Coordinates of C-alpha atoms in Angstrom, one line a residue:
X58 CA -0.4 -9.7 -9.1
X59 CA 2.1 -9.1 -6.3
X60 CA 3.4 -5.5 -6.3
X61 CA 6.1 -3.5 -4.6
X62 CA 6.6 -6.3 -2.2
X63 CA 9.4 -8.5 -0.8
X64 CA 9.8 -12.1 0.1
X65 CA 6.5 -14.0 -0.2
X66 CA 5.3 -17.6 -0.8
X67 CA 1.9 -18.8 -2.1
X68 CA 0.5 -15.2 -1.9
X69 CA -1.5 -13.2 -4.3
X70 CA -3.2 -9.8 -5.0
X71 CA -0.9 -8.0 -2.6
X72 CA 0.9 -4.6 -2.5
X73 CA 3.5 -3.4 -0.2
X74 CA 4.0 -6.6 1.8
X75 CA 7.1 -8.5 2.9
X76 CA 7.7 -11.9 4.5
X77 CA 4.3 -13.3 3.9
X78 CA 3.0 -16.8 3.3
X79 CA -0.4 -17.9 2.1
X80 CA -1.7 -14.3 2.1
X81 CA -4.3 -12.8 -0.3
X82 CA -5.6 -9.3 -0.8
X83 CA -3.2 -7.6 1.6
X84 CA -2.1 -4.0 1.5
X85 CA 1.0 -3.0 3.5
X86 CA 2.0 -5.8 5.8
X87 CA 4.9 -7.9 7.1
X88 CA 5.3 -11.3 8.8
X89 CA 1.9 -12.6 7.9
X90 CA 0.5 -16.1 7.4
X91 CA -2.9 -17.4 6.2
X92 CA -4.5 -13.9 6.1
X93 CA -6.9 -12.2 3.7
X94 CA -8.2 -8.7 3.1
X95 CA -6.0 -6.8 5.5
X96 CA -4.6 -3.3 5.5
X97 CA -1.5 -2.4 7.6
X98 CA -1.0 -5.7 9.4
X99 CA 2.1 -7.4 10.8
X100 CA 3.2 -10.3 12.9
X101 CA -0.2 -12.0 12.6
X102 CA -1.8 -15.2 11.3
X103 CA -5.3 -16.3 10.3
X104 CA -6.8 -12.9 10.2
X105 CA -9.2 -11.5 7.7
X106 CA -11.1 -8.2 7.0
X107 CA -8.9 -6.3 9.4
X108 CA -6.9 -3.1 9.5
X109 CA -4.1 -1.7 11.7
X110 CA -3.4 -5.0 13.5
X111 CA -0.2 -6.3 15.2
X112 CA 0.4 -9.7 16.8
X113 CA -3.2 -11.0 16.3
X114 CA -4.3 -14.5 15.6
X115 CA -7.5 -16.3 14.4
X116 CA -9.6 -13.1 14.2
X117 CA -11.8 -11.2 11.7
X118 CA -13.0 -7.6 11.4
X119 CA -10.5 -6.1 13.7
X120 CA -9.6 -2.4 13.7
X121 CA -6.7 -0.9 15.6
X122 CA -6.0 -4.0 17.6
X123 CA -2.9 -5.7 19.0
X124 CA -2.0 -8.9 20.8
X125 CA -5.5 -10.3 20.4
X126 CA -6.8 -13.8 19.4
X127 CA -10.1 -15.3 18.6
X128 CA -11.9 -11.9 18.3
X129 CA -14.5 -10.8 15.8
X130 CA -15.8 -7.3 14.9
X131 CA -13.8 -5.4 17.6
X132 CA -12.0 -2.1 17.8
X133 CA -9.1 -0.8 19.9
X134 CA -8.5 -4.2 21.6
X135 CA -5.3 -4.9 23.5
X136 CA -4.7 -8.6 24.3
X137 CA -8.4 -9.5 23.9
X138 CA -9.8 -13.0 23.5
X139 CA -13.3 -14.3 22.6
X140 CA -14.6 -10.7 22.1
X141 CA -17.4 -10.2 19.7
X142 CA -18.1 -6.5 18.9
X143 CA -16.1 -5.6 22.0
X144 CA -18.3 -7.8 24.2
X145 CA -16.5 -10.5 26.3
X146 CA -18.1 -13.9 25.7
X147 CA -17.4 -17.5 26.7
X148 CA -15.6 -19.6 24.2
X149 CA -18.8 -21.5 23.3
X150 CA -20.9 -18.3 22.9
X151 CA -18.2 -16.7 20.8
X152 CA -17.9 -19.7 18.5
X153 CA -21.7 -19.7 18.1
X154 CA -21.9 -16.0 17.1
X155 CA -19.0 -16.3 14.6
X156 CA -20.3 -19.5 13.1
X157 CA -23.5 -17.7 11.9
X158 CA -21.4 -15.3 9.8
X159 CA -18.2 -17.0 8.7
X160 CA -18.1 -18.3 5.2
X161 CA -21.4 -16.9 4.0
X162 CA -21.2 -14.1 1.5
X163 CA -24.6 -12.6 2.4
X164 CA -23.9 -12.7 6.1
X165 CA -20.3 -11.3 5.7
X166 CA -21.5 -8.4 3.6
X167 CA -24.2 -7.5 6.1
X168 CA -21.7 -7.6 8.9
X169 CA -19.3 -5.4 7.0
X170 CA -22.0 -2.7 7.0
X171 CA -22.8 -3.3 10.6
X172 CA -19.2 -3.1 11.6
X173 CA -18.5 0.1 9.7
X174 CA -21.3 1.8 11.8
X175 CA -20.2 0.2 15.0
X176 CA -16.5 1.3 14.6
X177 CA -17.6 4.9 14.4
X178 CA -18.3 4.8 18.2
X179 CA -14.7 4.4 19.0
X180 CA -11.8 7.0 18.9
X181 CA -9.1 6.7 16.3
X182 CA -5.5 7.9 16.3
X183 CA -4.8 10.9 14.2
X184 CA -2.3 8.6 12.4
X185 CA -0.9 5.1 12.7
X186 CA 2.7 6.2 13.0
X187 CA 5.0 4.3 15.4
X188 CA 8.3 5.5 16.9
X189 CA 8.5 8.7 15.0
X190 CA 10.2 12.0 15.9
X191 CA 9.4 15.4 14.4
X192 CA 7.6 13.8 11.5
X193 CA 4.3 14.2 9.6
X194 CA 2.4 11.8 7.4
X195 CA 0.8 8.4 7.9
X196 CA 2.0 4.8 8.1
X197 CA 5.5 6.0 9.2
X198 CA 7.6 3.6 11.3
X199 CA 10.8 4.6 12.9
X200 CA 11.0 8.0 11.2
X201 CA 12.9 11.1 12.2
X202 CA 12.5 14.5 10.7
X203 CA 10.4 13.2 7.8
X204 CA 7.5 15.2 6.5
X205 CA 4.5 14.8 4.2
X206 CA 5.5 11.2 3.7
X207 CA 3.4 7.9 3.6
X208 CA 4.2 4.2 4.0
X209 CA 7.8 4.8 4.9
X210 CA 9.9 2.8 7.5
X211 CA 13.4 3.4 9.0
X212 CA 13.7 6.8 7.3
X213 CA 15.5 10.0 8.4
X214 CA 15.7 13.6 7.1
X215 CA 13.3 13.5 4.1
X216 CA 10.2 14.9 2.5
X217 CA 7.6 13.5 0.1
X218 CA 8.7 9.9 0.6
X219 CA 6.3 7.2 -0.5
X220 CA 6.6 3.4 -0.2
X221 CA 10.2 3.5 0.9
X222 CA 12.4 1.8 3.5
X223 CA 15.8 2.5 5.1
X224 CA 16.4 5.8 3.3
X225 CA 17.8 9.1 4.6
X226 CA 18.6 12.6 3.4
X227 CA 16.2 12.2 0.5
X228 CA 13.4 14.2 -1.2
X229 CA 10.6 13.2 -3.6
X230 CA 11.2 9.4 -3.6
X231 CA 8.7 6.7 -4.7
X232 CA 9.4 3.1 -3.9
X233 CA 12.3 0.9 -2.9
X234 CA 15.0 2.9 -0.9
X235 CA 16.8 0.3 1.2
X236 CA 20.1 1.4 2.5
X237 CA 20.1 4.5 0.3
X238 CA 20.9 8.2 0.9
X239 CA 20.8 11.4 -1.0
X240 CA 18.1 10.4 -3.5
X241 CA 16.3 13.2 -5.3
X242 CA 13.2 12.7 -7.6
X243 CA 13.6 8.9 -8.0
X244 CA 11.3 6.0 -8.6
X245 CA 12.2 2.4 -7.6
X246 CA 15.8 3.2 -6.7
X247 CA 17.6 1.3 -3.9
X248 CA 21.0 0.4 -2.4
X249 CA 22.3 3.6 -3.9
X250 CA 23.6 7.1 -3.1
X251 CA 23.7 10.5 -4.7
X252 CA 21.0 9.8 -7.3
X253 CA 19.0 12.4 -9.3
X254 CA 16.0 11.7 -11.5
X255 CA 16.5 8.0 -12.0
X256 CA 14.1 5.1 -12.3
X257 CA 14.4 1.4 -11.6
X258 CA 18.1 1.5 -10.6
X259 CA 20.1 -0.1 -7.8
X260 CA 23.5 -0.6 -6.3
X261 CA 24.8 2.6 -7.9
X262 CA 26.1 6.0 -7.0
X263 CA 26.5 9.4 -8.6
X264 CA 24.1 8.7 -11.4
X265 CA 21.6 11.1 -12.9
X266 CA 18.6 10.6 -15.2
X267 CA 19.3 7.0 -15.8
X268 CA 16.9 4.0 -16.3
X269 CA 17.4 0.4 -15.2
X270 CA 21.0 1.1 -14.3
X271 CA 22.8 -1.4 -12.0
X272 CA 26.2 -1.5 -10.3
X273 CA 27.1 1.7 -11.9
X274 CA 28.8 5.0 -10.8
X275 CA 29.2 8.3 -12.4
X276 CA 26.7 8.0 -15.2
X277 CA 24.3 10.4 -16.9
X278 CA 21.3 9.7 -19.1
X279 CA 22.0 6.0 -19.4
X280 CA 19.6 3.1 -20.1
X281 CA 20.0 -0.5 -18.9
X282 CA 23.8 -0.4 -18.3
X283 CA 25.6 -2.6 -15.7
X284 CA 28.9 -2.1 -14.1
X285 CA 29.3 1.2 -15.9
X286 CA 31.6 4.1 -15.0
X287 CA 31.9 7.6 -16.5
X288 CA 29.1 6.9 -19.0
X289 CA 26.8 9.4 -20.8
X290 CA 24.0 8.1 -23.0
X291 CA 25.5 4.6 -22.6
X292 CA 28.9 5.7 -24.0
X293 CA 32.0 5.4 -21.9
X294 CA 34.4 8.3 -21.5
X295 CA 37.6 8.8 -19.5
X296 CA 37.2 10.7 -16.2
X297 CA 38.1 14.1 -17.6
X298 CA 35.9 13.9 -20.6
X299 CA 33.0 12.7 -18.6
X300 CA 33.3 15.6 -16.1
X301 CA 33.6 18.1 -18.9
X302 CA 30.6 16.9 -20.9
X303 CA 28.5 16.4 -17.7
X304 CA 29.1 19.9 -16.6
X305 CA 28.0 21.3 -20.0
X306 CA 24.8 19.2 -19.8
X307 CA 24.1 20.3 -16.2
X308 CA 24.6 24.0 -17.0
X309 CA 22.2 23.8 -20.0
X310 CA 19.6 22.0 -17.8
X311 CA 20.0 24.6 -15.1
X312 CA 19.5 27.5 -17.6
X313 CA 16.3 25.8 -18.7
X314 CA 15.3 25.4 -15.0
X315 CA 14.9 21.6 -15.2
X316 CA 18.0 20.2 -13.5
X317 CA 17.1 18.4 -10.3
X318 CA 13.6 17.7 -11.4
X319 CA 12.2 14.3 -12.5
X320 CA 11.7 13.4 -16.1
X321 CA 8.9 15.5 -17.5
X322 CA 5.5 13.9 -17.5
X323 CA 5.3 14.5 -21.3
X324 CA 7.7 11.6 -21.7
X325 CA 5.6 9.2 -19.6
X326 CA 4.7 6.0 -21.6
X327 CA 1.5 5.5 -19.6
X328 CA -1.7 7.3 -19.2
X329 CA -2.4 8.9 -15.8
X330 CA -5.2 6.4 -15.2
X331 CA -2.7 3.5 -15.6
X332 CA -0.4 4.6 -12.8
X333 CA -0.4 4.6 -9.0
X334 CA -1.1 8.3 -9.3
X335 CA -4.7 7.4 -10.0
X336 CA -4.7 5.2 -6.9
X337 CA -3.5 7.8 -4.6
X338 CA -4.4 11.1 -6.2
X339 CA -7.4 10.3 -8.5
X340 CA -8.3 12.6 -11.3
X341 CA -11.1 12.6 -13.8
X342 CA -10.1 12.3 -17.5
X343 CA -10.9 16.0 -18.1
X344 CA -8.8 17.2 -15.2
X345 CA -5.9 15.0 -16.2
X346 CA -5.9 16.1 -19.8
X347 CA -6.2 19.8 -18.7
X348 CA -3.0 19.3 -16.7
X349 CA -1.2 17.9 -19.7
X350 CA -1.2 14.3 -18.6
X351 CA -1.9 11.4 -20.9
X352 CA -5.0 9.3 -20.6
X353 CA -5.7 5.9 -21.9
X354 CA -9.3 5.0 -22.9
X355 CA -8.7 1.5 -24.1
X356 CA -7.4 0.0 -20.9
X357 CA -7.3 -3.8 -21.2
X358 CA -10.5 -5.3 -19.8
X359 CA -12.5 -8.4 -20.7
X360 CA -16.3 -8.4 -20.1
X361 CA -19.1 -10.7 -21.1
X362 CA -17.1 -14.0 -21.1
X363 CA -18.4 -15.3 -17.8
X364 CA -19.3 -19.0 -17.6
X365 CA -20.8 -18.9 -14.1
X366 CA -23.4 -16.5 -12.9
X367 CA -24.6 -18.0 -9.6
X368 CA -21.9 -18.5 -7.0
X369 CA -22.8 -20.5 -3.9
X370 CA -23.3 -18.3 -0.9
X371 CA -21.2 -20.3 1.5
X372 CA -17.6 -21.2 0.9
X373 CA -18.2 -24.8 2.0
X374 CA -20.5 -25.2 -1.0
X375 CA -18.0 -24.0 -3.6
X376 CA -16.8 -26.9 -5.7
X377 CA -13.2 -27.3 -6.8
X378 CA -14.1 -26.8 -10.4
X379 CA -14.8 -23.1 -9.7
X380 CA -11.2 -22.6 -10.8
X381 CA -12.2 -23.6 -14.3
X382 CA -15.0 -21.0 -14.4
X383 CA -15.0 -17.4 -15.5
X384 CA -16.7 -15.0 -13.1
X385 CA -18.0 -11.4 -13.5
X386 CA -17.3 -8.6 -11.1
X387 CA -20.5 -7.2 -9.6
X388 CA -19.0 -3.7 -9.5
X389 CA -17.3 -3.2 -12.9
X390 CA -18.3 -6.3 -14.9
X391 CA -14.7 -7.3 -15.5
X392 CA -14.1 -11.0 -15.9
X393 CA -11.9 -12.7 -13.4
X394 CA -10.9 -16.2 -12.3
X395 CA -10.3 -18.0 -9.0
X396 CA -6.9 -19.8 -8.8
X397 CA -6.4 -23.0 -6.8
X398 CA -4.2 -21.6 -4.0
X399 CA -6.7 -18.7 -3.7
X400 CA -9.6 -21.2 -3.2
X401 CA -7.5 -23.1 -0.6
X402 CA -7.0 -19.8 1.3
X403 CA -10.7 -19.0 1.3
X404 CA -11.6 -22.5 2.6
X405 CA -8.9 -22.5 5.2
X406 CA -10.0 -19.1 6.6
X407 CA -13.7 -19.8 6.0
X408 CA -14.3 -16.6 4.1
X409 CA -16.7 -16.3 1.1
X410 CA -15.6 -16.2 -2.5
X411 CA -15.1 -12.6 -3.6
X412 CA -17.7 -11.2 -6.0
X413 CA -15.4 -8.4 -7.2
X414 CA -12.3 -8.5 -9.4
X415 CA -8.9 -7.7 -8.1
X416 CA -9.0 -4.1 -9.3
X417 CA -12.2 -3.2 -7.5
X418 CA -11.0 -5.0 -4.3
X419 CA -7.7 -3.1 -4.5
X420 CA -9.6 0.2 -4.9
X421 CA -11.6 -0.7 -1.7
X422 CA -8.4 -1.3 0.2
X423 CA -7.1 2.1 -0.9
X424 CA -10.4 3.7 0.4
X425 CA -10.0 1.9 3.7
X426 CA -6.4 3.0 4.0
X427 CA -7.3 6.6 3.5
X428 CA -5.9 9.4 1.3
X429 CA -2.3 10.6 1.1
X430 CA -3.4 14.0 2.3
X431 CA -3.0 15.7 5.6
X432 CA -5.8 17.8 7.0
X433 CA -5.9 20.2 9.9
X434 CA -8.3 19.0 12.6
X435 CA -9.1 19.3 16.3
X436 CA -8.6 16.5 18.8
X437 CA -12.1 15.4 19.8
X438 CA -11.1 15.1 23.4
X439 CA -8.5 17.9 24.3
X440 CA -9.2 20.2 21.4
X441 CA -5.6 20.4 20.4
X442 CA -4.7 21.0 16.8
X443 CA -3.7 17.9 14.9
X444 CA -2.9 16.8 11.4
X445 CA -4.6 13.7 10.1
X446 CA -5.8 11.9 7.0
X447 CA -9.3 12.1 8.3
X448 CA -10.9 15.2 6.6
X449 CA -12.7 17.5 9.0
X450 CA -16.1 16.6 7.6
X451 CA -15.7 12.9 8.2
X452 CA -17.7 11.3 11.0
X453 CA -14.8 9.5 12.8
X454 CA -13.9 10.5 16.3
X455 CA -10.2 11.4 16.0
X456 CA -7.9 11.9 19.0
X457 CA -4.3 13.2 19.3
X458 CA -1.7 10.6 20.2
X459 CA -1.6 11.5 23.9
X460 CA -5.4 11.3 24.3
X461 CA -5.6 8.1 22.4
X462 CA -2.8 6.5 24.4
X463 CA -4.4 7.6 27.7
X464 CA -7.8 6.2 26.8
X465 CA -7.1 3.1 24.8
X466 CA -3.7 1.6 25.6

């Protein structure tokens, strides 16, 4: 269960991570080691239950912190050490406070609730973008002239870009990217140029409406071909034949008003509730069906097979044979297991065994990340108009970038 991610070792239950080792339950991160339950973290090690952290070490429950080590339950720290709920402590006092919480499921859950309330006292940035110019969205890094985009890095001149890196002059792109340009309505396309309506293709150029196409150029409507050239529906033509037939197809598609659009959703092999659409733009079954989407009721799930009901509260009391047991999620009832490297991670970081299955834990990380929606709001300090993923009725104190930098950094 390692999705949309790059290089990793001994890691599990992650999405959108790269260059990680011994990491579990991470959402969007890079250069991480021995970390657990993090959202938007990079260049850090031995961190847990944290979000928007950079260059941190041996810490838990951090929010919007950088360059900090041995800190617990703190917000907006810069180069902090031995801080507990933003209070400076001696090393011994800090260790004593942390020791009462670490490893215990009951104490950890109680502190989660306490920290959620505590964090509301501190201002938050309207977004967590870094080094962006004339751009809008969230989780944008080194972006220029990019709008309504999320989780995109090293991108330029684009709109509606999601989960992509190193892409320019593109529109409506989901996933991958990497050294690509002129992508339109693509999913999982990378190292390519001049691509329209393609899925899961790479190292190609001038391809349209293709699936799983590699090292190919000048292709239309092909599936699974490699090293193709002048191909339509997997049949090879000479250059003149290809151009003539392609032009006829394009003209017909234009007359129907569908050229330049993605494959119609009626062809989707999955129900809406099986896709990342449900993660990021959730719909009820009735709404999804009313919009013409498919819905799957019999999603695979196993319940009622658990062989262990009472899990020890503290991680130090969890025996090695827990990996032979079947557990039950306290939220949805789904059965799940603990694998050996997962148990090693929990014991190394002194964090309690999770009582939820991966799917419920992932849903909680999505909630913590925030929606892929931009709202108009007013900076709580200077009253300037801002765009943010925090809805106007949410309780967080939200600052514009200038006010946040002036007060926090």
